[in-house]
Amino acid sequence: DGGITQSPKYLFRKEGQNVTLSCEQNLNHDAMYWYRQDPGQGLRLIYYSQIVNDFQKGDIAEGYSVSREKKESFPLTVTSAQKNPTAFYLCASSKETGQGWTEAFFGQGTRLTVV
Amino acid sequence: RKEVEQDPGPFNVPEGATVAFNCTYSNSASQSFFWYRQDCRKEPKLLMSVYSSGNEDGRFTAQLNRASQYISLLIRDSKLSDSATYLCVVNKSGRRALTFGSGTRLQVQP
């Protein structure tokens, strides 16, 4: 079945450690996105990528890094520079048509907790 | 001004009520519009796309007003299971393709 897969579902990190969240899609979508959601808040864009080997900062990119070496994969690294990383992280993908973008499909998310 | 703005609510309505949400967007070049539903601690899921002519799916009706730059979602005969947060999403070609509103929370009460 086609879809978008995030792993792990839950992740615990010690302060000062970098961690990498995985996001893989087999929908042949061009664009992939990372969002952060804090309790009771909306989605905030961290990074996005519209083609392989290219990505752009979103609204809250500080303390995060990404790569897009393959169309199917868009991992997110939460670095020690991110001061408050505990949050729900959502990966999404979509495809551009000639008239805009298709709807976004989301993975199930990763809950990151700093301990 | 935010690119996409929604009333955060919560909207507390009784079962069977009709409720409407609006979402305003700032970029007149926006081309694609969607409503998503998000349940507590889950990922957002597509509820419906919003077309220029408006569209209906069962109890749900979505409308687009390009002149005033807003989209709306109408839910008729509310069910307890409609309780969720409703997110407005606006896309345009080029960069910054996906922009989400912060969501409107709906609580349907027995």
Coordinates of C-alpha atoms in Angstrom, one line a residue:
Chain A
D1 CA 0.0 0.0 0.0
G2 CA 1.2 3.5 -0.8
G3 CA 1.8 5.8 2.1
I4 CA 4.1 7.8 4.2
T5 CA 5.9 6.2 7.2
Q6 CA 7.5 7.9 10.1
S7 CA 9.7 6.2 12.7
P8 CA 10.0 5.9 15.5
K9 CA 6.6 6.6 16.9
Y10 CA 8.1 7.6 20.3
L11 CA 11.6 8.9 20.9
F12 CA 13.3 10.0 24.1
R13 CA 16.4 12.1 23.9
K14 CA 18.8 13.2 26.5
E15 CA 19.7 16.9 26.6
G16 CA 22.7 17.6 24.3
Q17 CA 22.1 14.7 22.0
N18 CA 21.2 14.9 18.3
V19 CA 18.5 12.6 17.1
T20 CA 17.2 11.8 13.6
L21 CA 13.6 11.2 12.7
S22 CA 12.9 9.1 9.7
C23 CA 10.3 9.8 7.0
E24 CA 9.8 7.7 3.9
Q25 CA 7.1 7.8 1.3
N26 CA 6.3 5.6 -1.7
L27 CA 3.6 7.9 -3.2
N28 CA 6.1 9.3 -5.8
H29 CA 5.4 12.7 -4.4
D30 CA 7.7 15.6 -5.2
A31 CA 7.4 17.6 -2.1
M32 CA 8.0 16.6 1.5
Y33 CA 7.6 18.6 4.6
W34 CA 8.4 18.6 8.3
Y35 CA 6.1 20.2 10.8
R36 CA 6.2 20.6 14.6
Q37 CA 3.1 20.7 16.7
D38 CA 3.1 21.6 20.4
P39 CA 0.1 20.8 22.7
G40 CA -2.9 22.8 21.8
Q41 CA -1.1 24.5 18.9
G42 CA -1.2 24.4 15.2
L43 CA 1.4 23.0 12.8
R44 CA 4.5 25.0 12.3
L45 CA 6.7 24.4 9.2
I46 CA 10.3 23.4 10.0
Y47 CA 11.7 22.5 6.6
Y48 CA 10.4 21.5 3.2
S49 CA 11.8 20.1 0.0
Q50 CA 10.2 20.2 -3.4
I51 CA 12.9 18.3 -5.3
V52 CA 15.8 16.0 -4.5
N53 CA 18.9 17.6 -3.2
D54 CA 17.1 20.9 -2.5
F55 CA 15.3 22.0 0.6
Q56 CA 14.2 25.3 2.2
K57 CA 13.8 26.6 5.7
G58 CA 10.4 27.0 7.1
D59 CA 9.3 29.2 9.9
I60 CA 11.2 27.5 12.7
A61 CA 14.3 25.9 11.2
E62 CA 16.8 26.9 13.9
G63 CA 18.2 23.8 15.6
Y64 CA 17.0 21.4 12.9
S65 CA 18.6 20.0 9.8
V66 CA 17.4 17.9 6.9
S67 CA 18.6 16.1 3.8
R68 CA 16.9 15.0 0.6
E69 CA 19.2 12.6 -1.1
K70 CA 16.3 10.4 -2.4
K71 CA 12.9 11.3 -3.5
E72 CA 11.4 8.9 -1.1
S73 CA 13.2 10.0 2.0
F74 CA 13.4 13.2 4.0
P75 CA 15.0 12.7 7.5
L76 CA 14.9 15.4 10.1
T77 CA 17.8 15.8 12.6
V78 CA 17.0 17.6 15.8
T79 CA 20.2 19.0 17.0
S80 CA 21.4 20.0 20.5
A81 CA 21.0 23.6 19.4
Q82 CA 17.2 23.2 19.5
K83 CA 16.4 24.5 22.9
N84 CA 12.9 23.1 23.4
P85 CA 12.6 20.0 21.2
T86 CA 9.9 18.2 23.0
A87 CA 7.0 18.1 20.6
F88 CA 5.0 16.1 18.1
Y89 CA 6.7 16.0 14.7
L90 CA 4.8 15.4 11.5
C91 CA 6.1 14.6 8.1
A92 CA 3.9 15.1 5.0
S93 CA 4.2 14.8 1.2
S94 CA 2.3 16.2 -1.7
K95 CA 2.5 16.4 -5.5
E96 CA 2.4 19.4 -7.7
T97 CA -0.1 19.4 -10.5
G98 CA -0.2 22.1 -13.2
Q99 CA -2.7 24.0 -11.1
G100 CA -1.3 23.8 -7.7
W101 CA -0.6 21.0 -5.2
T102 CA -2.5 17.9 -4.3
E103 CA -3.6 17.4 -0.8
A104 CA -0.9 16.5 1.7
F105 CA -0.6 13.0 3.2
F106 CA 0.8 12.7 6.6
G107 CA 2.7 10.1 8.5
Q108 CA 1.6 9.1 11.9
G109 CA 4.1 11.4 13.6
T110 CA 6.9 11.0 16.1
R111 CA 6.6 12.2 19.7
L112 CA 9.9 13.4 20.9
T113 CA 10.6 13.9 24.5
V114 CA 13.7 15.3 26.1
V115 CA 14.6 13.7 29.4
Chain B
R1 CA -0.8 39.2 9.2
K2 CA -0.6 35.4 9.2
E3 CA -0.8 33.7 5.8
V4 CA -3.8 31.6 7.0
E5 CA -6.0 32.6 10.0
Q6 CA -8.6 30.6 11.8
D7 CA -10.7 31.2 14.9
P8 CA -9.2 28.8 17.4
G9 CA -12.6 28.2 19.1
P10 CA -13.5 26.0 20.9
F11 CA -16.9 25.8 19.3
N12 CA -19.2 23.9 21.7
V13 CA -22.4 22.8 20.0
P14 CA -25.1 20.3 20.8
E15 CA -25.6 17.2 18.7
G16 CA -27.7 17.9 15.6
A17 CA -26.6 21.5 15.4
T18 CA -25.2 23.2 12.3
V19 CA -21.8 24.8 12.7
A20 CA -19.6 26.9 10.4
F21 CA -16.0 27.7 10.4
N22 CA -14.2 30.3 8.3
C23 CA -10.6 30.6 7.3
T24 CA -9.0 33.7 5.7
Y25 CA -5.8 33.6 3.6
S26 CA -3.5 36.5 2.7
N27 CA -2.0 35.4 -0.6
S28 CA -4.2 36.0 -3.6
A29 CA -2.1 33.7 -5.7
S30 CA -3.2 30.7 -3.7
Q31 CA -4.6 28.0 -5.9
S32 CA -5.5 24.9 -3.8
F33 CA -7.5 24.8 -0.7
F34 CA -8.3 22.0 1.7
W35 CA -9.9 21.2 5.1
Y36 CA -8.2 18.7 7.3
R37 CA -9.5 17.1 10.5
Q38 CA -7.1 16.3 13.3
D39 CA -8.1 14.1 16.3
C40 CA -6.3 14.5 19.6
R41 CA -2.7 13.2 19.4
K42 CA -3.2 12.0 15.8
E43 CA -2.0 13.1 12.4
P44 CA -4.2 15.4 10.3
K45 CA -6.3 13.7 7.7
L46 CA -7.9 15.2 4.6
L47 CA -11.6 16.0 5.1
M48 CA -12.3 17.6 1.8
S49 CA -10.8 19.7 -1.0
V50 CA -12.4 23.1 -1.7
Y51 CA -13.3 23.9 -5.2
S52 CA -14.1 27.3 -6.7
S53 CA -17.7 26.2 -7.3
G54 CA -18.0 24.9 -3.8
N55 CA -18.5 21.2 -2.9
E56 CA -20.5 19.0 -0.7
D57 CA -19.8 15.7 0.9
G58 CA -22.7 14.3 2.9
R59 CA -23.1 16.6 5.9
F60 CA -20.1 18.7 5.0
T61 CA -20.1 21.7 2.6
A62 CA -17.0 23.7 1.7
Q63 CA -17.1 27.1 0.0
L64 CA -14.4 29.3 -1.5
N65 CA -14.7 33.1 -1.8
R66 CA -11.7 34.3 -3.8
A67 CA -12.8 38.0 -3.8
S68 CA -12.7 38.1 0.0
Q69 CA -10.0 35.5 0.3
Y70 CA -11.7 33.1 2.7
I71 CA -12.9 29.5 2.7
S72 CA -15.6 28.1 4.9
L73 CA -16.7 24.7 6.2
L74 CA -20.3 24.0 7.2
I75 CA -21.2 20.9 9.2
R76 CA -24.8 20.0 9.4
D77 CA -26.5 17.6 11.9
S78 CA -23.3 17.5 14.1
K79 CA -22.4 14.1 15.5
L80 CA -20.3 13.4 18.7
S81 CA -17.7 11.9 16.4
D82 CA -17.3 15.3 14.6
S83 CA -15.4 16.5 17.7
A84 CA -11.9 17.3 16.5
T85 CA -9.8 20.2 15.4
Y86 CA -10.4 21.4 11.8
L87 CA -7.4 22.8 9.9
C88 CA -7.5 25.0 6.9
V89 CA -4.8 24.5 4.3
V90 CA -3.9 26.8 1.5
N91 CA -1.4 25.9 -1.4
K92 CA 0.1 27.8 -4.3
S93 CA 2.5 26.8 -6.9
G94 CA 6.1 27.5 -6.3
R95 CA 7.7 27.7 -2.9
R96 CA 6.1 27.5 0.4
A97 CA 3.5 25.1 -1.0
L98 CA 1.7 24.1 2.1
T99 CA 0.4 26.6 4.7
F100 CA -1.7 25.4 7.6
G101 CA -4.0 27.4 9.8
S102 CA -3.7 26.8 13.5
G103 CA -7.0 25.0 13.6
T104 CA -10.5 25.4 15.0
R105 CA -11.5 23.1 17.7
L106 CA -15.0 21.7 17.7
Q107 CA -16.7 20.0 20.6
V108 CA -20.0 18.4 20.0
Q109 CA -21.9 17.7 23.2
P110 CA -24.7 15.2 23.9

